[in-house]
Amino acid sequence: MRSLSIFGATGSIGESTYDLVRRAEEGAYRTVALTGGRNIDRLAEMARALRAELAVTAYEDCLPALREALAGSGVEVAAGAQAIAEAADRPADWTMSAIVGAAGLVPGLRALQNGATLALANKESLVTAGPLLMGTARANSATVLPVDSEHSAIFQALTGEDPSCVERIIITASGGPFRDWSVERMAGATLAEAVAHPNWAMGQRISIDSASMFNKALEIIETREFFDIDPSRIEVLVHPQSIVHALVGFCDGGIMAHLGPADMRHAIGYALHWPDRGAVPVERLDLAKISTLSFQAPDEERFPALRLAREVMEARGMHGAAFNAAKEIALDHFIDGRIPFPRMAALVEETLTRMSARPDMARAPSSLDHVLEVDAEARRLAAAIAEGA
Ligand code: NDP
């Protein structure tokens, strides 16, 4: 029996992970910890169904409700960011990192310090502190498995290959709901329009990031950090059907493409069964029915997030942390209706320019405190810029 924990269990990735665990045969898994945010009813329901040892909410004010919902179940309860970090100290054979945003960094890092096998959906932790995260994994003989569909695809295409023969990595992008929109039209985009992803059912934040292509920007940086590949060898290809998730080009001119349905349970299932392959209940592709796979170059004028990602990779150091923090603030402001859609990229760019004046920005993230400090300053600065200060 394998033990597992799910951080961010009540989210979109968390639900898909839960679904796979629930479908597994009786006795296949033992659940150590489940964490969530404000969706207490769902967290409690999952904890009861999986007979978890521990359920943690990120918010102290949600603790009484969680305690009440799990009364008599034998599931321990806890609350707060510290309790989530401590949950990562409980040994588990497999850990899913699916908290959204930079809040996912601390538990992921803690799990790696404990030698975990970490299925990493939380791309923000690699963007903010890639060298720290991967270095911690190496130092503790821990394993990081990519869960983002593009990175899982690359990982699968690279299995058994000689890394020195890799010429380029191409990650695909659906283009999101605004793929063909002009900047003028995007200026009037509503929240509902930005969330309506054409292919994937995801959490609200990542859906909006897909519409602005900030999600792809994070993924380019994630690719650089995870696979340790020079940024000039990473390409983005717009592929509206979301069937090919990534391609790897080799030195003999061949390209390995990974195809799969737009269902995150494929990538999660791959990580769950790794290093083996196991059956995963996703729809099988009918390529004759799909009939056409199309590709086009991305438009960095309309989607400046892609250009910003290249600048961040060029500058490296603490720029990833500042980029992600500013992006999260810009996203909050768009969600709250305080800034129009295209303003998000301008806000991130302005924050990065002003953060670059910090003398430590070129230094690699050496400690968690350093990352959190840069993250906090970039958030303050982005909020001040958004409010016109
Ligand atoms: P969701 O918004 O659906 O879920 C986020 C989860 O994190 C929920 O469990 C939420 O709790 C919890 N949470 C929110 N804020 C905090 C906090 N401050 N501290 C602790 N927990 C918190 O996100 P997704 O599942 O869509 O995405 C999760 C991660 O996976 C993101 O990093 C995303 O970029 C990445 N990812 C997602 C994909 C997808 O298809 N959804 C694809 C590839 C990567 P609650 O809901 O109870 O408040």
Coordinates of C-alpha atoms and ligand atoms in Angstrom, one line a residue:
M1 CA 0.0 0.0 0.0
R2 CA 1.4 3.4 -1.0
S3 CA 0.8 6.5 1.2
L4 CA 0.0 9.9 -0.3
S5 CA -0.8 13.5 0.5
I6 CA -2.6 16.0 -1.6
F7 CA -1.9 19.7 -1.1
G8 CA -4.7 21.8 -2.7
A9 CA -7.1 18.8 -2.7
T10 CA -10.2 20.9 -3.2
G11 CA -9.0 22.6 -6.4
S12 CA -9.2 21.4 -10.0
I13 CA -6.0 19.4 -9.9
G14 CA -6.8 18.2 -6.4
E15 CA -10.2 16.9 -7.5
S16 CA -8.7 15.0 -10.5
T17 CA -6.1 13.4 -8.2
Y18 CA -8.8 12.5 -5.7
D19 CA -10.8 11.0 -8.5
L20 CA -7.9 8.7 -9.5
V21 CA -7.3 7.7 -5.9
R22 CA -11.0 7.0 -5.3
R23 CA -11.1 4.8 -8.4
A24 CA -8.1 2.7 -7.4
E25 CA -8.7 -0.7 -5.9
E26 CA -9.4 -0.9 -2.2
G27 CA -6.2 -0.8 -0.2
A28 CA -4.0 0.6 -3.0
Y29 CA -3.4 3.9 -1.2
R30 CA -3.4 5.2 2.4
T31 CA -4.1 9.0 2.7
V32 CA -1.8 10.9 5.0
A33 CA -2.8 14.6 4.6
L34 CA -5.3 16.6 2.5
T35 CA -5.2 20.4 2.5
G36 CA -7.6 23.0 1.2
G37 CA -8.5 26.6 1.5
R38 CA -12.1 27.8 2.1
N39 CA -14.0 24.9 0.6
I40 CA -14.4 23.2 4.0
D41 CA -17.4 21.0 3.1
R42 CA -15.5 19.4 0.2
L43 CA -12.3 19.0 2.2
A44 CA -14.2 17.3 4.9
E45 CA -16.0 15.1 2.5
M46 CA -12.8 14.0 0.8
A47 CA -11.0 13.4 4.1
R48 CA -13.9 11.1 5.3
A49 CA -14.0 9.3 1.9
L50 CA -10.2 8.7 1.9
R51 CA -10.0 8.2 5.7
A52 CA -7.2 10.7 5.8
E53 CA -5.0 11.0 8.9
L54 CA -5.1 14.8 8.7
A55 CA -7.1 17.6 7.0
V56 CA -5.7 21.1 7.0
T57 CA -7.3 24.4 5.9
A58 CA -5.1 27.3 5.0
Y59 CA -7.3 29.7 6.9
E60 CA -7.5 29.9 10.8
D61 CA -11.1 31.3 10.6
C62 CA -12.2 28.1 8.8
L63 CA -10.9 25.8 11.5
P64 CA -14.1 25.6 13.6
A65 CA -16.1 24.7 10.5
L66 CA -13.6 22.0 9.6
R67 CA -13.6 20.6 13.1
E68 CA -17.3 20.4 13.2
A69 CA -17.5 18.8 9.7
L70 CA -15.0 16.1 10.7
A71 CA -16.3 15.5 14.3
G72 CA -16.3 11.8 15.1
S73 CA -14.4 10.9 11.9
G74 CA -11.0 10.3 13.6
V75 CA -9.4 12.7 11.1
E76 CA -7.1 15.2 12.8
V77 CA -7.7 18.9 11.8
A78 CA -5.4 21.9 11.7
A79 CA -5.3 25.4 10.1
G80 CA -3.0 28.0 8.8
A81 CA 0.1 28.2 6.5
Q82 CA 2.3 26.8 9.2
A83 CA 0.0 23.8 9.7
I84 CA 0.2 23.2 5.9
A85 CA 4.0 23.3 6.0
E86 CA 4.0 20.9 8.9
A87 CA 1.7 18.5 7.0
A88 CA 4.5 18.2 4.5
D89 CA 6.7 16.8 7.2
R90 CA 4.5 13.8 7.6
P91 CA 6.1 11.0 5.6
A92 CA 4.2 10.0 2.5
D93 CA 5.4 7.9 -0.5
W94 CA 3.8 10.4 -3.0
T95 CA 2.8 14.0 -2.6
M96 CA 0.7 16.1 -4.9
S97 CA 1.6 19.8 -4.9
A98 CA -1.5 21.5 -6.3
I99 CA -2.0 24.6 -4.2
V100 CA -2.4 27.6 -6.5
G101 CA 0.1 30.5 -6.5
A102 CA 3.3 31.1 -4.6
A103 CA 1.6 29.7 -1.5
G104 CA 2.5 26.3 -2.9
L105 CA 6.2 26.9 -2.6
V106 CA 6.7 26.3 1.1
P107 CA 5.0 22.9 1.5
G108 CA 6.6 21.7 -1.8
L109 CA 10.0 22.6 -0.5
R110 CA 9.4 21.0 2.9
A111 CA 8.3 17.8 1.2
L112 CA 11.5 17.7 -0.8
Q113 CA 13.6 18.4 2.3
N114 CA 12.0 15.2 3.6
G115 CA 13.0 13.2 0.4
A116 CA 9.5 13.1 -1.0
T117 CA 8.4 12.1 -4.5
L118 CA 6.7 15.3 -5.4
A119 CA 4.2 15.5 -8.2
L120 CA 4.5 19.2 -9.1
A121 CA 1.4 20.9 -10.5
N122 CA 2.3 24.2 -8.8
K123 CA 4.3 25.8 -11.6
E124 CA 4.7 29.0 -9.6
S125 CA 7.2 27.3 -7.2
L126 CA 9.5 26.5 -10.1
V127 CA 9.1 30.0 -11.5
T128 CA 9.8 31.7 -8.2
A129 CA 12.5 29.5 -6.9
G130 CA 13.5 26.9 -9.5
P131 CA 17.2 26.5 -8.6
L132 CA 16.3 26.3 -4.9
L133 CA 13.6 23.7 -5.4
M134 CA 15.5 21.5 -7.8
G135 CA 18.7 21.9 -5.6
T136 CA 16.7 20.8 -2.6
A137 CA 15.4 17.8 -4.4
R138 CA 19.0 16.8 -5.4
A139 CA 20.4 17.4 -2.0
N140 CA 17.8 15.1 -0.4
S141 CA 17.5 12.4 -3.0
A142 CA 14.0 13.5 -3.6
T143 CA 12.1 13.2 -6.9
V144 CA 10.1 15.9 -8.7
L145 CA 7.6 14.7 -11.3
P146 CA 6.0 17.3 -13.6
V147 CA 2.2 17.4 -13.7
D148 CA 1.6 20.3 -16.0
S149 CA 0.5 18.6 -19.2
E150 CA 3.3 20.1 -21.3
H151 CA 6.0 19.2 -18.9
S152 CA 4.6 15.7 -18.3
A153 CA 4.7 15.3 -22.1
I154 CA 8.3 16.5 -22.4
F155 CA 9.3 14.2 -19.5
Q156 CA 7.7 11.3 -21.3
A157 CA 9.2 12.1 -24.6
L158 CA 12.7 12.4 -23.0
T159 CA 12.5 9.1 -21.1
G160 CA 15.4 6.9 -22.3
E161 CA 16.9 9.6 -24.4
D162 CA 20.4 11.2 -24.3
P163 CA 19.9 14.8 -23.0
S164 CA 22.9 15.9 -25.1
C165 CA 21.0 15.0 -28.2
V166 CA 18.1 17.3 -27.4
E167 CA 18.1 20.3 -29.8
R168 CA 14.8 22.0 -28.8
I169 CA 11.7 21.7 -26.7
I170 CA 8.4 22.9 -28.1
I171 CA 5.5 23.5 -25.8
T172 CA 2.1 24.0 -27.3
A173 CA -0.5 26.6 -26.3
S174 CA -4.2 26.5 -27.2
G175 CA -4.1 30.3 -27.5
G176 CA -7.0 30.5 -25.0
P177 CA -10.3 32.2 -25.5
F178 CA -8.7 35.4 -27.0
R179 CA -6.5 33.7 -29.5
D180 CA -7.9 35.7 -32.4
W181 CA -8.9 38.8 -30.5
S182 CA -7.3 42.2 -31.2
V183 CA -5.8 44.2 -28.3
E184 CA -8.7 46.7 -28.6
R185 CA -11.2 43.9 -28.1
M186 CA -9.2 42.4 -25.2
A187 CA -9.4 45.8 -23.5
G188 CA -13.1 45.2 -23.0
A189 CA -12.8 41.5 -22.0
T190 CA -15.0 40.5 -19.1
L191 CA -14.0 38.1 -16.3
A192 CA -16.5 35.5 -17.6
E193 CA -14.9 35.7 -21.1
A194 CA -11.4 35.3 -19.7
V195 CA -12.3 32.3 -17.7
A196 CA -14.1 30.5 -20.5
H197 CA -11.2 28.3 -21.8
P198 CA -12.1 26.6 -25.1
N199 CA -10.5 23.2 -24.2
W200 CA -9.5 22.7 -20.6
A201 CA -11.7 22.8 -17.4
M202 CA -9.3 24.4 -14.9
G203 CA -9.3 26.7 -11.8
Q204 CA -10.3 30.3 -12.3
R205 CA -6.8 31.7 -12.0
I206 CA -5.0 29.4 -14.4
S207 CA -7.9 29.9 -16.9
I208 CA -7.4 33.7 -16.9
D209 CA -3.6 33.1 -17.1
S210 CA -4.2 31.0 -20.2
A211 CA -6.3 33.8 -21.8
S212 CA -3.4 36.3 -21.2
M213 CA -0.8 33.7 -22.0
F214 CA 0.8 34.3 -18.7
N215 CA 0.2 30.6 -18.1
K216 CA 2.4 29.8 -21.1
A217 CA 5.0 32.4 -19.9
L218 CA 5.2 30.6 -16.5
E219 CA 5.5 27.3 -18.4
I220 CA 8.4 28.4 -20.5
I221 CA 10.3 29.4 -17.3
E222 CA 9.1 26.1 -15.7
T223 CA 10.6 24.2 -18.7
R224 CA 13.9 26.1 -18.3
E225 CA 14.1 25.3 -14.6
F226 CA 12.8 21.7 -14.7
F227 CA 14.8 20.4 -17.7
D228 CA 17.8 22.8 -17.3
I229 CA 17.7 23.7 -21.0
D230 CA 19.0 26.9 -22.5
P231 CA 16.1 29.4 -23.1
S232 CA 17.0 29.8 -26.7
R233 CA 16.0 26.1 -27.2
I234 CA 12.5 26.5 -25.9
E235 CA 9.8 27.3 -28.4
V236 CA 6.1 27.9 -28.1
L237 CA 3.6 26.8 -30.8
V238 CA 0.0 27.7 -30.9
H239 CA -2.1 24.6 -31.3
P240 CA -5.8 25.3 -30.9
Q241 CA -6.9 21.6 -30.6
S242 CA -4.8 21.0 -27.4
I243 CA -4.0 17.4 -28.5
V244 CA -0.3 17.6 -28.9
H245 CA 1.0 18.9 -25.6
A246 CA 4.7 19.2 -26.3
L247 CA 7.4 18.1 -28.8
V248 CA 11.1 17.4 -28.4
G249 CA 13.4 17.8 -31.3
F250 CA 16.6 15.7 -31.4
C251 CA 20.0 16.1 -33.1
D252 CA 19.1 13.6 -35.9
G253 CA 16.2 15.9 -37.0
G254 CA 13.5 13.7 -35.5
I255 CA 10.8 15.1 -33.3
M256 CA 8.9 13.2 -30.6
A257 CA 5.4 14.5 -30.0
H258 CA 3.2 13.6 -27.1
L259 CA -0.5 13.5 -27.8
G260 CA -3.3 13.0 -25.3
P261 CA -6.8 14.2 -24.4
A262 CA -7.3 17.5 -22.7
D263 CA -7.8 15.9 -19.3
M264 CA -5.3 16.5 -16.5
R265 CA -5.9 13.0 -15.2
H266 CA -3.6 11.7 -17.8
A267 CA -0.6 13.7 -16.5
I268 CA -1.6 13.1 -12.9
G269 CA -2.1 9.4 -13.5
Y270 CA 1.3 9.2 -15.2
A271 CA 3.0 10.8 -12.1
L272 CA 0.9 8.6 -9.8
H273 CA 2.0 5.4 -11.4
W274 CA 5.6 6.5 -12.3
P275 CA 8.0 4.8 -12.9
D276 CA 5.5 2.3 -14.3
R277 CA 2.5 3.1 -16.5
G278 CA -0.9 2.2 -15.2
A279 CA -4.4 2.4 -16.6
V280 CA -6.0 5.9 -16.4
P281 CA -9.7 6.4 -17.1
V282 CA -9.4 9.2 -19.7
E283 CA -11.2 9.3 -23.0
R284 CA -9.1 7.8 -25.8
L285 CA -8.2 10.0 -28.7
D286 CA -10.0 9.3 -32.0
L287 CA -7.6 11.0 -34.4
A288 CA -9.7 10.2 -37.5
K289 CA -12.6 12.1 -35.9
I290 CA -10.3 15.0 -34.8
S291 CA -9.0 14.9 -38.4
T292 CA -7.0 18.2 -38.3
L293 CA -4.1 19.3 -36.0
S294 CA -3.1 22.9 -36.8
F295 CA -0.1 24.9 -35.6
Q296 CA 0.8 28.6 -35.8
A297 CA 3.5 30.9 -34.3
P298 CA 2.5 32.8 -31.2
D299 CA 1.9 36.6 -31.4
E300 CA 4.1 38.3 -28.8
E301 CA 2.7 41.7 -29.7
R302 CA -0.8 40.8 -28.6
F303 CA 0.5 38.5 -25.8
P304 CA 3.4 40.4 -24.2
A305 CA 3.6 37.8 -21.4
L306 CA 5.7 35.6 -23.7
R307 CA 8.3 38.3 -24.3
L308 CA 8.4 39.1 -20.6
A309 CA 9.1 35.4 -19.9
R310 CA 12.1 35.5 -22.2
E311 CA 13.4 38.6 -20.4
V312 CA 12.9 36.9 -17.1
M313 CA 14.9 33.8 -18.2
E314 CA 17.6 36.0 -19.6
A315 CA 18.0 38.0 -16.4
R316 CA 17.3 34.9 -14.1
G317 CA 18.3 35.4 -10.5
M318 CA 15.3 36.7 -8.5
H319 CA 13.4 37.9 -11.6
G320 CA 11.2 34.8 -11.6
A321 CA 10.0 35.5 -8.1
A322 CA 9.2 39.1 -8.9
F323 CA 7.5 38.2 -12.2
N324 CA 5.2 35.6 -10.5
A325 CA 4.4 37.9 -7.6
A326 CA 3.5 40.9 -9.9
K327 CA 1.5 38.6 -12.1
E328 CA -0.5 37.3 -9.1
I329 CA -1.3 40.9 -8.1
A330 CA -2.2 41.9 -11.6
L331 CA -4.5 38.9 -11.8
D332 CA -6.2 39.9 -8.5
H333 CA -6.8 43.3 -9.8
F334 CA -8.3 42.0 -13.0
I335 CA -10.5 39.6 -11.2
D336 CA -11.8 42.4 -8.9
G337 CA -12.5 44.5 -11.9
R338 CA -9.9 47.2 -11.0
I339 CA -7.9 47.0 -14.2
P340 CA -8.7 46.0 -17.8
F341 CA -7.3 42.8 -19.2
P342 CA -4.3 44.1 -21.2
R343 CA -3.2 46.2 -18.2
M344 CA -2.0 43.0 -16.5
A345 CA 1.0 42.6 -18.7
A346 CA 1.9 46.3 -18.5
L347 CA 1.7 46.2 -14.7
V348 CA 4.0 43.1 -14.6
E349 CA 6.5 44.8 -16.9
E350 CA 6.5 48.0 -14.9
T351 CA 7.0 46.1 -11.7
L352 CA 9.9 44.1 -13.1
T353 CA 11.6 47.2 -14.4
R354 CA 11.4 48.9 -11.0
M355 CA 12.4 45.7 -9.1
S356 CA 15.5 45.4 -11.4
A357 CA 17.0 48.3 -9.4
R358 CA 17.4 46.0 -6.4
P359 CA 21.1 45.0 -6.1
D360 CA 20.3 41.4 -5.3
M361 CA 18.1 40.7 -8.3
A362 CA 20.8 39.0 -10.3
R363 CA 21.6 36.5 -7.5
A364 CA 20.2 33.0 -7.7
P365 CA 17.5 32.4 -5.0
S366 CA 19.6 31.0 -2.2
S367 CA 17.1 30.7 0.6
L368 CA 13.4 30.6 1.1
D369 CA 13.5 33.8 3.1
H370 CA 15.2 35.6 0.2
V371 CA 12.5 34.4 -2.2
L372 CA 9.7 35.4 0.1
E373 CA 11.2 38.8 0.7
V374 CA 11.5 39.5 -3.1
D375 CA 8.0 38.1 -3.6
A376 CA 6.6 40.4 -0.9
E377 CA 8.3 43.5 -2.3
A378 CA 7.2 42.8 -5.8
R379 CA 3.6 42.3 -4.5
R380 CA 3.7 45.7 -2.7
L381 CA 5.2 47.5 -5.7
A382 CA 2.7 46.0 -8.2
A383 CA -0.2 46.9 -5.9
A384 CA 1.1 50.5 -5.6
I385 CA 1.6 50.8 -9.4
A386 CA -1.9 49.4 -10.0
E387 CA -3.3 52.0 -7.6
G388 CA -1.4 54.8 -9.4
A389 CA 1.2 55.4 -6.7
Ligands
NDP1 P1 -7.6 25.8 -8.0 O1 -7.8 27.3 -7.9 O2 -8.7 25.0 -8.7 O3 -7.3 25.1 -6.6 C1 -6.3 25.6 -5.8 C2 -6.2 24.8 -4.5 O4 -5.4 25.6 -3.6 C3 -7.5 24.7 -3.8 O5 -7.5 23.5 -3.0 C4 -7.6 25.9 -2.8 O6 -8.4 25.7 -1.7 C5 -6.1 25.9 -2.4 N1 -5.6 27.2 -2.0 C6 -6.0 28.4 -2.5 N2 -5.3 29.4 -1.9 C7 -4.5 28.8 -1.0 C8 -3.5 29.3 0.0 N3 -3.3 30.6 0.1 N4 -2.9 28.4 0.8 C9 -3.2 27.1 0.7 N5 -4.1 26.5 -0.2 C10 -4.7 27.4 -1.0 O7 -6.3 25.6 -8.8 P2 -5.9 24.5 -9.9 O8 -6.2 23.2 -9.4 O9 -6.4 24.9 -11.2 O10 -4.3 24.7 -10.0 C11 -3.4 24.3 -9.0 C12 -2.0 24.5 -9.4 O11 -1.8 23.6 -10.5 C13 -1.7 25.9 -9.9 O12 -0.3 26.1 -9.6 C14 -1.8 25.7 -11.4 O13 -1.0 26.6 -12.2 C15 -1.4 24.3 -11.7 N6 -1.9 23.6 -12.8 C16 -3.3 23.5 -13.0 C17 -3.8 22.9 -14.1 C18 -5.3 22.7 -14.2 O14 -5.7 22.0 -15.2 N7 -6.1 23.2 -13.3 C19 -2.9 22.4 -15.2 C20 -1.5 22.5 -14.9 C21 -1.0 23.1 -13.7 P3 -10.0 26.1 -1.8 O15 -10.5 25.9 -3.2 O16 -10.6 25.2 -0.8 O17 -10.1 27.5 -1.3

